[in-house]
JSON list of C-alpha atoms in Angstrom, two decimals:
[
{"chain": "A", "resi": 13, "resn": "MET", "atom": "CA", "xyz": [-26.37, 31.08, 26.60]},
{"chain": "A", "resi": 14, "resn": "MET", "atom": "CA", "xyz": [-25.20, 34.66, 27.06]},
{"chain": "A", "resi": 15, "resn": "LYS", "atom": "CA", "xyz": [-25.25, 37.04, 24.11]},
{"chain": "A", "resi": 16, "resn": "LEU", "atom": "CA", "xyz": [-22.37, 39.55, 23.94]},
{"chain": "A", "resi": 17, "resn": "THR", "atom": "CA", "xyz": [-22.96, 42.89, 22.27]},
{"chain": "A", "resi": 18, "resn": "PRO", "atom": "CA", "xyz": [-20.18, 45.25, 21.27]},
{"chain": "A", "resi": 19, "resn": "PRO", "atom": "CA", "xyz": [-19.87, 48.41, 23.36]},
{"chain": "A", "resi": 20, "resn": "GLN", "atom": "CA", "xyz": [-21.80, 51.32, 21.95]},
{"chain": "A", "resi": 21, "resn": "PRO", "atom": "CA", "xyz": [-19.97, 54.61, 21.34]},
{"chain": "A", "resi": 22, "resn": "GLU", "atom": "CA", "xyz": [-20.70, 57.23, 23.94]},
{"chain": "A", "resi": 23, "resn": "GLN", "atom": "CA", "xyz": [-22.83, 60.08, 22.78]},
{"chain": "A", "resi": 24, "resn": "ALA", "atom": "CA", "xyz": [-21.61, 63.59, 23.33]},
{"chain": "A", "resi": 25, "resn": "PRO", "atom": "CA", "xyz": [-23.54, 65.32, 26.08]},
{"chain": "A", "resi": 26, "resn": "GLN", "atom": "CA", "xyz": [-26.19, 67.64, 24.76]},
{"chain": "A", "resi": 27, "resn": "ALA", "atom": "CA", "xyz": [-25.57, 71.32, 25.35]},
{"chain": "A", "resi": 28, "resn": "GLN", "atom": "CA", "xyz": [-27.96, 72.70, 27.89]},
{"chain": "A", "resi": 29, "resn": "GLN", "atom": "CA", "xyz": [-29.88, 75.74, 26.96]},
{"chain": "A", "resi": 30, "resn": "VAL", "atom": "CA", "xyz": [-29.31, 78.66, 29.27]},
{"chain": "A", "resi": 31, "resn": "THR", "atom": "CA", "xyz": [-32.29, 80.76, 30.12]},
{"chain": "A", "resi": 32, "resn": "PRO", "atom": "CA", "xyz": [-31.47, 84.45, 30.38]},
{"chain": "A", "resi": 33, "resn": "VAL", "atom": "CA", "xyz": [-32.04, 85.99, 33.77]},
{"chain": "A", "resi": 34, "resn": "ALA", "atom": "CA", "xyz": [-32.41, 89.67, 34.44]},
{"chain": "A", "resi": 35, "resn": "VAL", "atom": "CA", "xyz": [-30.12, 91.07, 37.12]},
{"chain": "A", "resi": 36, "resn": "TYR", "atom": "CA", "xyz": [-30.73, 94.53, 38.45]},
{"chain": "A", "resi": 37, "resn": "LEU", "atom": "CA", "xyz": [-27.88, 96.46, 39.99]},
{"chain": "A", "resi": 38, "resn": "THR", "atom": "CA", "xyz": [-27.72, 99.83, 41.60]},
{"chain": "A", "resi": 39, "resn": "ASP", "atom": "CA", "xyz": [-25.38, 102.36, 40.03]},
{"chain": "A", "resi": 40, "resn": "GLU", "atom": "CA", "xyz": [-22.94, 101.78, 42.88]},
{"chain": "A", "resi": 41, "resn": "GLN", "atom": "CA", "xyz": [-23.03, 97.99, 42.41]},
{"chain": "A", "resi": 42, "resn": "PHE", "atom": "CA", "xyz": [-22.64, 98.34, 38.65]},
{"chain": "A", "resi": 43, "resn": "ASN", "atom": "CA", "xyz": [-19.66, 100.71, 38.98]},
{"chain": "A", "resi": 44, "resn": "LYS", "atom": "CA", "xyz": [-18.02, 98.37, 41.52]},
{"chain": "A", "resi": 45, "resn": "PHE", "atom": "CA", "xyz": [-18.54, 95.41, 39.17]},
{"chain": "A", "resi": 46, "resn": "LEU", "atom": "CA", "xyz": [-17.30, 97.37, 36.15]},
{"chain": "A", "resi": 47, "resn": "ASN", "atom": "CA", "xyz": [-14.20, 98.64, 37.95]},
{"chain": "A", "resi": 48, "resn": "GLY", "atom": "CA", "xyz": [-13.39, 95.11, 39.14]},
{"chain": "A", "resi": 49, "resn": "MET", "atom": "CA", "xyz": [-13.74, 93.75, 35.60]},
{"chain": "A", "resi": 50, "resn": "LEU", "atom": "CA", "xyz": [-11.63, 96.53, 34.12]},
{"chain": "A", "resi": 51, "resn": "ALA", "atom": "CA", "xyz": [-8.92, 96.08, 36.75]},
{"chain": "A", "resi": 52, "resn": "THR", "atom": "CA", "xyz": [-8.77, 92.35, 36.01]},
{"chain": "A", "resi": 53, "resn": "LEU", "atom": "CA", "xyz": [-8.75, 92.89, 32.25]},
{"chain": "A", "resi": 54, "resn": "ASN", "atom": "CA", "xyz": [-6.11, 95.60, 32.49]},
{"chain": "A", "resi": 55, "resn": "THR", "atom": "CA", "xyz": [-3.89, 93.49, 34.73]},
{"chain": "A", "resi": 56, "resn": "GLU", "atom": "CA", "xyz": [-4.10, 90.49, 32.37]},
{"chain": "A", "resi": 57, "resn": "LEU", "atom": "CA", "xyz": [-3.55, 92.70, 29.33]},
{"chain": "A", "resi": 58, "resn": "ILE", "atom": "CA", "xyz": [-0.56, 94.41, 30.91]},
{"chain": "A", "resi": 59, "resn": "LYS", "atom": "CA", "xyz": [0.98, 91.05, 31.88]},
{"chain": "A", "resi": 60, "resn": "ALA", "atom": "CA", "xyz": [0.54, 89.75, 28.32]},
{"chain": "A", "resi": 61, "resn": "VAL", "atom": "CA", "xyz": [2.07, 92.89, 26.80]},
{"chain": "A", "resi": 62, "resn": "VAL", "atom": "CA", "xyz": [5.03, 92.86, 29.19]},
{"chain": "A", "resi": 63, "resn": "LYS", "atom": "CA", "xyz": [5.72, 89.16, 28.52]},
{"chain": "A", "resi": 64, "resn": "GLU", "atom": "CA", "xyz": [5.64, 89.79, 24.77]},
{"chain": "A", "resi": 65, "resn": "GLU", "atom": "CA", "xyz": [7.95, 92.80, 25.09]},
{"chain": "A", "resi": 66, "resn": "ILE", "atom": "CA", "xyz": [10.45, 90.80, 27.15]},
{"chain": "A", "resi": 67, "resn": "LYS", "atom": "CA", "xyz": [10.32, 88.02, 24.56]},
{"chain": "A", "resi": 68, "resn": "GLN", "atom": "CA", "xyz": [10.91, 90.53, 21.75]},
{"chain": "A", "resi": 69, "resn": "GLU", "atom": "CA", "xyz": [13.75, 92.20, 23.64]},
{"chain": "A", "resi": 70, "resn": "LYS", "atom": "CA", "xyz": [15.48, 88.85, 24.18]},
{"chain": "A", "resi": 71, "resn": "ALA", "atom": "CA", "xyz": [15.08, 88.10, 20.49]},
{"chain": "A", "resi": 72, "resn": "CYS", "atom": "CA", "xyz": [16.81, 91.42, 19.69]},
{"chain": "A", "resi": 73, "resn": "ALA", "atom": "CA", "xyz": [19.70, 90.94, 22.13]},
{"chain": "A", "resi": 74, "resn": "PRO", "atom": "CA", "xyz": [22.99, 91.07, 20.19]},
{"chain": "A", "resi": 75, "resn": "TYR", "atom": "CA", "xyz": [24.75, 88.61, 22.56]},
{"chain": "A", "resi": 76, "resn": "VAL", "atom": "CA", "xyz": [23.08, 85.61, 24.20]},
{"chain": "A", "resi": 77, "resn": "ASN", "atom": "CA", "xyz": [24.01, 82.61, 26.33]},
{"chain": "A", "resi": 78, "resn": "LYS", "atom": "CA", "xyz": [24.31, 79.13, 24.77]},
{"chain": "A", "resi": 79, "resn": "THR", "atom": "CA", "xyz": [20.75, 78.12, 25.65]},
{"chain": "A", "resi": 80, "resn": "ASP", "atom": "CA", "xyz": [19.17, 81.21, 24.09]},
{"chain": "A", "resi": 81, "resn": "PHE", "atom": "CA", "xyz": [21.63, 81.02, 21.19]},
{"chain": "A", "resi": 82, "resn": "SER", "atom": "CA", "xyz": [20.53, 77.45, 20.54]},
{"chain": "A", "resi": 83, "resn": "LYS", "atom": "CA", "xyz": [16.88, 78.56, 20.39]},
{"chain": "A", "resi": 84, "resn": "TRP", "atom": "CA", "xyz": [17.70, 81.53, 18.17]},
{"chain": "A", "resi": 85, "resn": "SER", "atom": "CA", "xyz": [19.96, 79.66, 15.74]},
{"chain": "A", "resi": 86, "resn": "GLY", "atom": "CA", "xyz": [18.09, 76.38, 15.65]},
{"chain": "A", "resi": 87, "resn": "TYR", "atom": "CA", "xyz": [21.29, 74.39, 16.34]},
{"chain": "A", "resi": 88, "resn": "SER", "atom": "CA", "xyz": [21.66, 71.95, 19.21]},
{"chain": "A", "resi": 89, "resn": "GLN", "atom": "CA", "xyz": [23.98, 72.76, 22.10]},
{"chain": "A", "resi": 90, "resn": "SER", "atom": "CA", "xyz": [26.38, 70.02, 20.92]},
{"chain": "A", "resi": 91, "resn": "ALA", "atom": "CA", "xyz": [26.53, 71.62, 17.45]},
{"chain": "A", "resi": 92, "resn": "ILE", "atom": "CA", "xyz": [27.27, 74.99, 19.07]},
{"chain": "A", "resi": 93, "resn": "LYS", "atom": "CA", "xyz": [30.14, 73.39, 21.05]},
{"chain": "A", "resi": 94, "resn": "LYS", "atom": "CA", "xyz": [31.54, 72.09, 17.75]},
{"chain": "A", "resi": 95, "resn": "PHE", "atom": "CA", "xyz": [31.29, 75.57, 16.22]},
{"chain": "A", "resi": 96, "resn": "ILE", "atom": "CA", "xyz": [33.19, 76.97, 19.21]},
{"chain": "A", "resi": 97, "resn": "LYS", "atom": "CA", "xyz": [35.88, 74.25, 18.86]},
{"chain": "A", "resi": 98, "resn": "ASN", "atom": "CA", "xyz": [36.17, 75.24, 15.20]},
{"chain": "A", "resi": 99, "resn": "GLY", "atom": "CA", "xyz": [36.75, 78.90, 15.98]},
{"chain": "A", "resi": 100, "resn": "LEU", "atom": "CA", "xyz": [33.38, 80.55, 16.73]},
{"chain": "A", "resi": 101, "resn": "PRO", "atom": "CA", "xyz": [34.34, 83.47, 19.01]},
{"chain": "A", "resi": 102, "resn": "VAL", "atom": "CA", "xyz": [32.73, 83.64, 22.45]},
{"chain": "A", "resi": 103, "resn": "ALA", "atom": "CA", "xyz": [32.68, 86.82, 24.54]},
{"chain": "A", "resi": 104, "resn": "GLN", "atom": "CA", "xyz": [33.58, 86.28, 28.19]},
{"chain": "A", "resi": 105, "resn": "VAL", "atom": "CA", "xyz": [33.18, 88.79, 30.98]},
{"chain": "A", "resi": 106, "resn": "GLY", "atom": "CA", "xyz": [34.14, 87.22, 34.29]},
{"chain": "A", "resi": 107, "resn": "THR", "atom": "CA", "xyz": [32.36, 83.88, 34.35]},
{"chain": "A", "resi": 108, "resn": "ILE", "atom": "CA", "xyz": [29.66, 84.94, 31.89]},
{"chain": "A", "resi": 109, "resn": "LYS", "atom": "CA", "xyz": [29.99, 83.68, 28.33]},
{"chain": "A", "resi": 110, "resn": "ALA", "atom": "CA", "xyz": [27.92, 84.95, 25.42]},
{"chain": "A", "resi": 111, "resn": "ILE", "atom": "CA", "xyz": [27.80, 84.40, 21.69]},
{"chain": "A", "resi": 112, "resn": "GLY", "atom": "CA", "xyz": [27.23, 87.30, 19.32]},
{"chain": "A", "resi": 113, "resn": "LYS", "atom": "CA", "xyz": [24.56, 86.82, 16.69]},
{"chain": "A", "resi": 114, "resn": "GLU", "atom": "CA", "xyz": [26.37, 88.95, 14.12]},
{"chain": "A", "resi": 115, "resn": "THR", "atom": "CA", "xyz": [29.63, 87.19, 14.97]},
{"chain": "A", "resi": 116, "resn": "PHE", "atom": "CA", "xyz": [27.94, 83.87, 14.31]},
{"chain": "A", "resi": 117, "resn": "LYS", "atom": "CA", "xyz": [26.60, 85.09, 10.96]},
{"chain": "A", "resi": 118, "resn": "GLN", "atom": "CA", "xyz": [30.10, 86.21, 9.97]},
{"chain": "A", "resi": 119, "resn": "PHE", "atom": "CA", "xyz": [31.60, 82.92, 11.19]},
{"chain": "A", "resi": 120, "resn": "MET", "atom": "CA", "xyz": [29.14, 80.96, 9.06]},
{"chain": "A", "resi": 121, "resn": "LYS", "atom": "CA", "xyz": [29.82, 83.16, 6.01]},
{"chain": "A", "resi": 122, "resn": "GLU", "atom": "CA", "xyz": [33.55, 82.54, 6.39]},
{"chain": "A", "resi": 123, "resn": "HIS", "atom": "CA", "xyz": [32.90, 78.79, 6.41]},
{"chain": "A", "resi": 124, "resn": "GLU", "atom": "CA", "xyz": [30.65, 78.75, 3.36]},
{"chain": "A", "resi": 125, "resn": "GLN", "atom": "CA", "xyz": [31.88, 76.66, 0.48]},
{"chain": "A", "resi": 126, "resn": "LEU", "atom": "CA", "xyz": [30.46, 74.80, -2.45]},
{"chain": "A", "resi": 127, "resn": "LEU", "atom": "CA", "xyz": [30.19, 71.09, -1.81]},
{"chain": "A", "resi": 128, "resn": "GLU", "atom": "CA", "xyz": [29.91, 68.44, -4.44]},
{"chain": "A", "resi": 129, "resn": "GLU", "atom": "CA", "xyz": [26.79, 66.36, -4.02]},
{"chain": "A", "resi": 130, "resn": "VAL", "atom": "CA", "xyz": [27.54, 62.76, -3.27]}
]
């Protein structure tokens, strides 16, 4: 007769201890290494800062397209279409359409009313 045993949980691998090793570099090698590290760090830092600035600038834009407006306002695109059907002004220049954030705030204020709870 065969005896079945339940599977045993796997143990987490043990962390291996790293033994420090001394590395000797000439001044020229060290400066080359340091400059390479700084260039990499600076490039990554600059990219991160630029991305954040672009994100902040978009967040500050007074007029945005429907997709960005949806993100900013928290309303779905179908809700935004309903707002437009109910009178939310949309700026149009050529084929480009944009919704003003302040215009939206004013539109919502104009539609505020007290509702009786059901």
